[in-house]
XYZ file of C-alpha atoms in Angstrom:
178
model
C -12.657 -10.567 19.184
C -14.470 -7.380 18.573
C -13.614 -4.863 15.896
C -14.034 -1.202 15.710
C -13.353 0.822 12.775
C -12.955 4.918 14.013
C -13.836 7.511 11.353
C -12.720 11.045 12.193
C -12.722 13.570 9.460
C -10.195 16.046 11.545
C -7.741 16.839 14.177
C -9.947 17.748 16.659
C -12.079 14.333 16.044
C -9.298 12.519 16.091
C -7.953 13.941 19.666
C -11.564 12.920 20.926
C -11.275 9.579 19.574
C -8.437 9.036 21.214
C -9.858 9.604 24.525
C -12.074 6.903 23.894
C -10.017 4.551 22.484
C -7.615 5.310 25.240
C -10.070 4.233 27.970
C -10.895 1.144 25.908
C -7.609 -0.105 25.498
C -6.914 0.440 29.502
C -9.682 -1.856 30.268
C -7.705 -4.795 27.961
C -10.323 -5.628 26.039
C -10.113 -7.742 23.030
C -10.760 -5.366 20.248
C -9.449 -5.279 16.616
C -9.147 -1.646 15.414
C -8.910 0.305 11.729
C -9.389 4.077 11.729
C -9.514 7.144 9.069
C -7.805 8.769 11.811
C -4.191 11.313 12.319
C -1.774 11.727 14.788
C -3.770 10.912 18.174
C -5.098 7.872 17.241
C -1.519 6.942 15.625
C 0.226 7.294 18.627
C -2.329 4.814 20.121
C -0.990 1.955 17.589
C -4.103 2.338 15.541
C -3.606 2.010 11.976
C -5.230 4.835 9.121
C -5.877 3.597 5.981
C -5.167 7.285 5.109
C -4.027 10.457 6.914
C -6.346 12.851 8.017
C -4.890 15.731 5.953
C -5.753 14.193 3.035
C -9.272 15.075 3.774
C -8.658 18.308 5.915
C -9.639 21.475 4.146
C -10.299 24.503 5.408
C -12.753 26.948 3.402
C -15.297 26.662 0.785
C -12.757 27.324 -2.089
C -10.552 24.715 -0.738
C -13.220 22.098 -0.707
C -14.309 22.503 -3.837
C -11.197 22.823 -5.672
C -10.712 19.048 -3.779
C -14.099 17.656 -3.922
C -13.202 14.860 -6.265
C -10.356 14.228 -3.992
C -12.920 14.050 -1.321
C -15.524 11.639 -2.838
C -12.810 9.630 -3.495
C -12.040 9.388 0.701
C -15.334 8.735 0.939
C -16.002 5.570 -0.972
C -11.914 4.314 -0.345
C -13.241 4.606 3.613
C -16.629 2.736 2.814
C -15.025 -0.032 0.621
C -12.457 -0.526 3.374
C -14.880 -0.448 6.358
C -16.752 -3.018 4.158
C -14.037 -5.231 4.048
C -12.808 -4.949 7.333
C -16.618 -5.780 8.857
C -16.578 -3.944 12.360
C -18.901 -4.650 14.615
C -18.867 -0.771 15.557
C -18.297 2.229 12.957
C -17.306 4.750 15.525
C -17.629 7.852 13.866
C -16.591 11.111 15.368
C -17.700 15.008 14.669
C -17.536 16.196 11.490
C -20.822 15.059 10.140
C -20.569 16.092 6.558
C -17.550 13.871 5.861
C -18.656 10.721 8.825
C -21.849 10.808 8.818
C -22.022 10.708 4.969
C -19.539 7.347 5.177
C -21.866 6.094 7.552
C -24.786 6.534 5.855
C -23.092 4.484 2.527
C -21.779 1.576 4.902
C -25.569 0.761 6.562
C -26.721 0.866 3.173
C -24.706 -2.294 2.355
C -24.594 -3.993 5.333
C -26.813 -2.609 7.783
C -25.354 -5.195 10.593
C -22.637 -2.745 11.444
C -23.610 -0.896 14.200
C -22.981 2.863 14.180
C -22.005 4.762 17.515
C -21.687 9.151 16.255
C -19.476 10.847 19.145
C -20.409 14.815 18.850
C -23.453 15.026 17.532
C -24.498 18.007 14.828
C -25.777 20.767 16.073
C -29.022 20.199 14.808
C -29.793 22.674 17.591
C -28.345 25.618 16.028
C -29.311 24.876 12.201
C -31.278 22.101 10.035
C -33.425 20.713 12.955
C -34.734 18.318 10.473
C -31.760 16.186 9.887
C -32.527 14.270 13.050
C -35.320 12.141 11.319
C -32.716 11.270 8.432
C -30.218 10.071 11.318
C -32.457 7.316 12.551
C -31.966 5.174 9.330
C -27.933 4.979 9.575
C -26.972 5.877 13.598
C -27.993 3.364 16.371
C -26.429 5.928 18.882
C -25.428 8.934 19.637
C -22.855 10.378 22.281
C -23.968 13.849 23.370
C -21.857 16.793 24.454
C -24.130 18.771 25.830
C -27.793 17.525 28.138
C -30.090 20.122 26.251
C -29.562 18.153 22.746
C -31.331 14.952 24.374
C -35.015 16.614 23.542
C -33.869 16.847 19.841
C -33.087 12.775 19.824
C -35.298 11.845 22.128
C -38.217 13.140 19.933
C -37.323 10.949 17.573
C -36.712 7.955 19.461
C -32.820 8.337 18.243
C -31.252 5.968 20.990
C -28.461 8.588 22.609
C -26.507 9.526 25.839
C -25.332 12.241 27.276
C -21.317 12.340 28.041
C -20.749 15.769 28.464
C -18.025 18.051 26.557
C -14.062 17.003 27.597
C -13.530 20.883 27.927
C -16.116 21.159 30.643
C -14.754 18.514 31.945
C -11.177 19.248 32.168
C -9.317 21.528 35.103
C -9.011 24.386 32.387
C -12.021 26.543 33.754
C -10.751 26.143 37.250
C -7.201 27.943 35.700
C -6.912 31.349 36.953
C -6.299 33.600 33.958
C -5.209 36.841 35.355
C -2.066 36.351 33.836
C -3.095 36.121 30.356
C-alpha cells in the first residue's frame, strides 16, 4: 500500500487537491491518505489532523498577531507527516506555509518524495527561489507552460497540467447577462 500525506494551507488548495485525489481514488488504487486539508478533501473521507482555518489568515496584521499559532501548525504537520512516513508529501499552493513544511520533512527524512501542485510564481517575484526548491521538491505540477523555462533551468524535474479554470466550460459561458 502506498501512502500520501496532502498539505494544503487554504480553501482554494484544498478544492485543487481534491481534484486530484478525486481522480486517484476513481482509479482504485491502494493508497493510504493523511492531509492538513478542509472541507473538499473531507468530503473525500480523507482525514485532517487539523482544519484548515486554523491556519487561514487573511492580512499581514492577522498573521502576525497568530504567528506563534502558525509555527506551531508547522512543526504539529512535520512531526505528524514524520510519523505517518508517506511515500508522497503532496503539497498544494500556498508556498509560504507548504513549502516551508516540506522543506523541514526532507530535512529528516529525505526518502519522502515531494510532488508541489501550483507552483510560486517565481515568475512574477523572487526568481531566485527556484535554486532553493531543488533541495526539498522532486516535482513540480505547473499551471501555466511559460513557467517550464524557470524549472527547467534548473534541472527542477516538473510538468505542465494546465490551470482547472482554463480548463473548465466557464470561458465558453456567455456573460451578457451578468
Amino acid at each position: 500500500m502506498k501512502k500520501i500525506f496532502i498539505l494544503t494551507g487554504e480553501p482554494s488548495g484544498d478544492r485543487l487537491a481534491s481534484t486530484v485525489i478525486l481522480k486517484l481514488k476513481e482509479k482504485n488504487l491502494d493508497i493510504e491518505y493523511l492531509s492538513v486539508g478542509g472541507y473538499y478533501l473531507n468530503s473525500l473521507g480523507i482525514k485532517s489532523i487539523f482544519d484548515l482555518k486554523e491556519i487561514t489568515y487573511i492580512g499581514f496584521t492577522n498573521v502576525l498577531l497568530n504567528i506563534f499559532k502558525i509555527k506551531n501548525k508547522i512543526n504539529k504537520a512535520v512531526d505528524e507527516i514524520i510519523k505517518f512516513n508517506p511515500d508522497i508529501l503532496f503539497t498544494v499552493d500556498s508556498p509560504d506555509f507548504t513549502l516551508r513544511v516540506a522543506e523541514k520533512v526532507k530535512k529528516i527524512n529525505s526518502n519522502i518524495k515531494t510532488i508541489h501542485y501550483v507552483a510560486p510564481q517565481v515568475w512574477v517575484w523572487r526568481e531566485g527561489r527556484v535554486k532553493k526548491f531543488k533541495n526539498f521538491v522532486d516535482h513540480f505540477l505547473l499551471l501555466f507552460n511559460f513557467e517550464k523555462k524557470y524549472f527547467d533551468k534548473e534541472n527542477i524535474k516538473n510538468t505542465f497540467v494546465g490551470h482547472p479554470l482554463l480548463e473548465s466550460n466557464i470561458l465558453k459561458t456567455d456573460i451578457s447577462n451578468f
